[in-house]
Coordinates of C-alpha atoms and ligand atoms in Angstrom, one line a residue:
X377 CA 13.2 15.2 81.2
X378 CA 14.3 16.9 84.3
X379 CA 17.4 15.3 85.2
X380 CA 20.5 18.0 84.8
X381 CA 23.5 16.4 83.5
X382 CA 25.9 19.6 83.7
X383 CA 24.9 19.6 87.7
X384 CA 25.7 15.7 87.6
X385 CA 28.8 16.3 85.8
X386 CA 30.0 18.9 88.3
X387 CA 29.3 17.0 91.6
X388 CA 29.8 13.5 90.6
X389 CA 33.0 12.1 92.4
X390 CA 34.9 9.2 93.5
X391 CA 33.2 8.0 96.6
X392 CA 34.8 9.8 99.9
X393 CA 36.1 6.9 102.2
X394 CA 39.2 8.6 103.7
X395 CA 37.6 9.0 107.0
X396 CA 36.0 5.5 107.4
X397 CA 37.4 3.4 110.0
X398 CA 37.9 0.1 108.4
X399 CA 39.9 -0.9 111.1
X400 CA 37.0 -1.0 113.5
X401 CA 35.6 -4.2 111.4
X402 CA 38.3 -6.1 113.3
X403 CA 37.1 -5.0 116.9
X404 CA 33.6 -5.8 115.8
X405 CA 33.1 -7.9 112.5
X406 CA 30.3 -8.1 110.7
X407 CA 28.0 -11.4 110.5
X408 CA 28.7 -14.0 108.0
X409 CA 25.4 -13.4 106.3
X410 CA 26.2 -9.4 105.9
X411 CA 29.7 -10.5 104.4
X412 CA 27.9 -12.6 101.9
X413 CA 25.8 -9.7 100.8
X414 CA 29.0 -7.6 100.4
X415 CA 30.8 -10.2 98.3
X416 CA 27.8 -10.2 95.9
X417 CA 27.8 -6.1 96.0
X418 CA 31.6 -6.2 95.5
X419 CA 31.6 -8.1 92.4
X420 CA 28.3 -6.7 90.8
X421 CA 29.7 -3.0 91.5
X422 CA 32.7 -4.2 89.9
X423 CA 30.8 -5.6 86.9
X424 CA 29.2 -2.3 85.9
X425 CA 31.9 -1.5 82.8
X426 CA 31.0 -4.7 81.5
X427 CA 27.4 -3.7 81.6
X428 CA 28.6 -0.4 80.1
X429 CA 30.2 -2.2 77.2
X430 CA 26.8 -3.8 76.3
X431 CA 24.9 -0.3 76.3
X432 CA 27.9 1.4 74.4
X433 CA 27.4 -1.0 71.3
X434 CA 23.9 -0.1 71.1
X435 CA 22.7 3.5 69.6
X436 CA 22.5 4.9 73.0
X437 CA 26.1 5.9 72.3
X438 CA 24.6 8.6 69.8
X439 CA 23.2 10.5 72.7
X440 CA 25.6 12.6 74.2
X441 CA 23.5 13.2 77.4
X442 CA 23.5 9.2 78.0
X443 CA 27.4 9.1 77.4
X444 CA 28.2 11.8 79.7
X445 CA 25.9 10.1 82.4
X446 CA 27.5 6.7 81.8
X447 CA 31.1 8.1 81.6
X448 CA 30.5 9.4 85.2
X449 CA 28.3 6.4 86.4
X450 CA 30.7 4.1 85.7
X451 CA 33.7 5.9 87.8
X452 CA 31.3 6.2 90.6
X453 CA 30.3 2.3 90.6
X454 CA 33.9 1.4 90.3
X455 CA 34.6 3.4 93.6
X456 CA 31.7 1.9 95.1
X457 CA 33.4 -1.7 94.5
X458 CA 36.4 -0.4 95.7
X459 CA 35.0 0.7 99.2
X460 CA 33.4 -2.8 99.6
X461 CA 36.5 -4.3 98.9
X462 CA 38.1 -2.5 101.8
X463 CA 35.4 -3.9 104.3
X464 CA 36.0 -7.5 102.7
X465 CA 39.9 -6.9 103.2
X466 CA 39.4 -5.9 106.7
X467 CA 37.6 -9.5 107.4
X468 CA 40.9 -10.9 105.7
X469 CA 38.7 -11.8 102.7
X470 CA 39.8 -11.7 99.0
X471 CA 38.6 -8.6 97.3
X472 CA 39.9 -6.4 94.3
X473 CA 41.5 -7.4 91.1
X474 CA 42.3 -10.8 92.1
X475 CA 38.7 -11.6 93.1
X476 CA 37.2 -10.0 89.8
X477 CA 39.7 -11.7 87.5
X478 CA 38.5 -14.9 89.0
X479 CA 34.7 -13.7 88.5
X480 CA 35.3 -13.0 84.8
X481 CA 36.9 -16.1 84.3
X482 CA 34.3 -18.3 85.6
X483 CA 31.3 -16.0 83.2
X484 CA 29.3 -18.0 81.3
X485 CA 30.4 -18.4 77.5
X486 CA 27.0 -16.7 76.4
X487 CA 28.5 -13.7 78.1
X488 CA 30.7 -13.3 74.9
X489 CA 27.7 -12.8 72.8
X490 CA 26.0 -10.2 74.9
X491 CA 27.6 -7.3 72.8
X492 CA 26.4 -8.7 69.4
X493 CA 22.8 -9.4 70.7
X494 CA 22.5 -6.1 71.5
X495 CA 24.3 -4.6 68.6
X496 CA 21.5 -6.5 66.8
X497 CA 18.6 -5.7 68.8
X498 CA 19.7 -2.3 68.5
X499 CA 19.8 -2.5 64.8
X500 CA 16.2 -3.7 64.9
X501 CA 14.5 -1.4 67.0
X502 CA 15.0 2.2 67.8
X503 CA 13.5 1.6 71.2
X504 CA 16.3 -0.5 73.0
X505 CA 17.4 2.6 74.5
X506 CA 14.1 3.0 76.7
X507 CA 14.6 -0.8 77.4
X508 CA 18.0 0.0 79.0
X509 CA 17.0 3.2 80.4
X510 CA 14.1 1.7 82.7
X511 CA 16.1 -1.5 83.3
X512 CA 18.9 1.0 84.6
X513 CA 16.2 2.6 86.8
X514 CA 14.8 -0.7 88.1
X515 CA 18.5 -1.9 88.8
X516 CA 19.3 1.3 90.7
X517 CA 16.2 1.2 92.8
X518 CA 16.9 -2.3 94.1
X519 CA 20.4 -1.7 94.7
X520 CA 19.8 1.5 96.6
X521 CA 17.2 -0.4 98.7
X522 CA 19.3 -3.4 99.3
X523 CA 22.0 -1.1 100.7
X524 CA 19.4 0.1 103.1
X525 CA 18.4 -3.1 104.1
X526 CA 21.9 -4.8 104.7
X527 CA 22.3 -1.4 106.8
X528 CA 19.4 -2.4 108.6
X529 CA 20.2 -5.8 109.0
X530 CA 24.0 -5.8 109.8
X531 CA 23.4 -2.6 112.2
X532 CA 27.2 -1.7 112.3
X533 CA 27.8 1.7 112.9
X534 CA 30.7 1.9 110.2
X535 CA 29.1 0.2 107.7
X536 CA 25.9 2.1 107.8
X537 CA 28.2 5.3 107.4
X538 CA 29.9 3.5 104.3
X539 CA 26.4 2.5 103.0
X540 CA 24.9 5.7 103.3
X541 CA 27.4 7.8 101.3
X542 CA 27.1 4.8 98.4
X543 CA 23.2 5.2 98.7
X544 CA 23.7 8.9 98.0
X545 CA 25.3 8.5 94.8
X546 CA 23.0 5.5 93.9
X547 CA 20.1 8.1 94.2
X548 CA 21.4 10.3 91.4
X549 CA 21.5 7.6 89.4
X550 CA 18.0 6.7 90.1
X551 CA 17.4 10.0 88.9
X552 CA 19.0 10.0 85.7
X553 CA 17.6 6.6 84.7
X554 CA 14.1 7.1 85.8
X555 CA 14.0 10.3 84.5
X556 CA 15.2 9.0 81.0
X557 CA 12.6 6.1 81.2
X558 CA 10.1 8.3 82.1
X559 CA 10.8 10.2 78.9
X560 CA 11.3 7.8 76.6
X561 CA 8.3 5.5 77.5
X562 CA 5.6 8.5 77.8
X563 CA 6.6 9.6 73.8
X564 CA 6.1 5.8 72.4
X565 CA 3.7 3.3 72.7
X566 CA 6.0 0.7 70.9
X567 CA 8.9 1.5 73.5
X568 CA 6.3 0.9 76.1
X569 CA 5.2 -2.6 74.5
X570 CA 9.1 -3.7 74.0
X571 CA 10.0 -2.7 77.7
X572 CA 7.1 -4.3 79.1
X573 CA 7.9 -7.6 77.2
X574 CA 11.6 -7.6 77.9
X575 CA 11.2 -6.8 81.7
X576 CA 8.7 -9.7 81.8
X577 CA 10.4 -12.2 79.7
X578 CA 14.1 -11.2 80.9
X579 CA 14.5 -9.3 84.0
X580 CA 16.1 -11.0 87.2
X581 CA 17.8 -9.2 90.3
X582 CA 20.8 -7.3 89.3
X583 CA 23.9 -9.7 89.2
X584 CA 22.0 -12.4 87.8
X585 CA 24.0 -14.4 85.2
X586 CA 27.1 -12.9 86.8
X587 CA 26.7 -14.6 90.2
X588 CA 25.8 -18.4 91.2
X589 CA 22.3 -18.8 91.6
X590 CA 22.6 -19.4 95.2
X591 CA 23.8 -16.4 95.6
X592 CA 20.9 -14.3 93.9
X593 CA 18.5 -16.5 96.0
X594 CA 20.2 -16.1 99.4
X595 CA 20.5 -12.0 98.5
X596 CA 16.8 -11.9 97.5
X597 CA 15.6 -13.6 100.5
X598 CA 17.9 -12.3 103.0
X599 CA 17.5 -8.5 101.9
X600 CA 13.7 -8.7 100.7
X601 CA 12.0 -11.8 102.2
X602 CA 10.2 -11.3 105.8
X603 CA 7.7 -8.7 106.1
X604 CA 10.0 -5.5 106.5
X605 CA 12.0 -6.9 102.9
X606 CA 8.8 -7.6 100.9
X607 CA 7.4 -4.3 102.0
X608 CA 10.6 -2.9 100.6
X609 CA 10.1 -4.9 97.5
X610 CA 6.5 -3.6 97.0
X611 CA 7.6 -0.5 97.2
X612 CA 10.1 -0.6 94.2
X613 CA 7.0 -2.7 92.2
X614 CA 4.9 0.4 92.8
X615 CA 8.0 2.9 91.2
X616 CA 7.7 0.5 88.3
X617 CA 4.0 0.9 88.0
X618 CA 4.5 4.3 87.9
X619 CA 6.1 4.3 84.5
X620 CA 4.1 4.8 81.6
X621 CA 2.6 1.2 80.4
X622 CA 4.4 -0.8 82.8
X623 CA 2.0 -1.0 85.7
X624 CA 1.4 -4.2 87.2
X625 CA 4.4 -6.3 86.2
X626 CA 5.2 -7.2 90.0
X627 CA 8.9 -7.8 89.1
X628 CA 10.5 -7.6 92.9
X629 CA 7.4 -9.6 94.2
X630 CA 8.0 -12.3 91.6
X631 CA 11.7 -12.2 91.9
X632 CA 11.4 -12.8 96.3
X633 CA 8.6 -15.2 95.6
X634 CA 11.0 -17.4 93.1
X635 CA 13.9 -17.3 95.2
X636 CA 12.1 -18.4 98.4
Ligands
FE2_1054 FE1 26.9 1.2 93.1
FE2_1055 FE1 24.4 2.8 90.7

């Protein structure tokens, strides 16, 4: 696997937003559609620690490279949420701890069973880590692409600057998950079969199950609908195609079609 965890440990950092002029949004606010995307992104970035909870109960926690990565990954994602909270706050929108507490209160009851489900699945198959790492790669690809599309659609210099900084860190998350997925899938046909089946059966855009369905639909069509958006979605599908045993799933194309 080509990802260098020592380099990542050294360069991983809290997102630097000290020189971002959040006050500029008061003079030139974002359009309502962009704010709706940012509310979603704020909530999902802040939900990272809950995804971490689900991974750590599996045998993935036995791999020190994975646990090192997850430590810094969670820290970086936390600050992505904080940065987006500042944009929402500049528009007079609720953000941060209050908004996160409300979101966690309204999580469906089945959320409480997720750690148990993952723990049981991990006891049954040694390949759940391959599923998790591949899932992570797909979600980091879609997240980075989503930020790029939002910057393009909102066309606001301050937002674009902020999203560019976030996307740079998302790129390192992609490198980790994709290299883990590639390594684990190439080692085992059983891992390929399980991952393929899991993605086909359960994968939905990041934030599904946490955010209301209409918000998932809105984000999918606003960012990945239309000619430009679909081109980006298909590029992600082609990246998934290149992972061992995962060609032809068409996850993003399917998600956009379902949302439309
Ligand atoms: Fe992030
Ligand atoms: Fe990320």
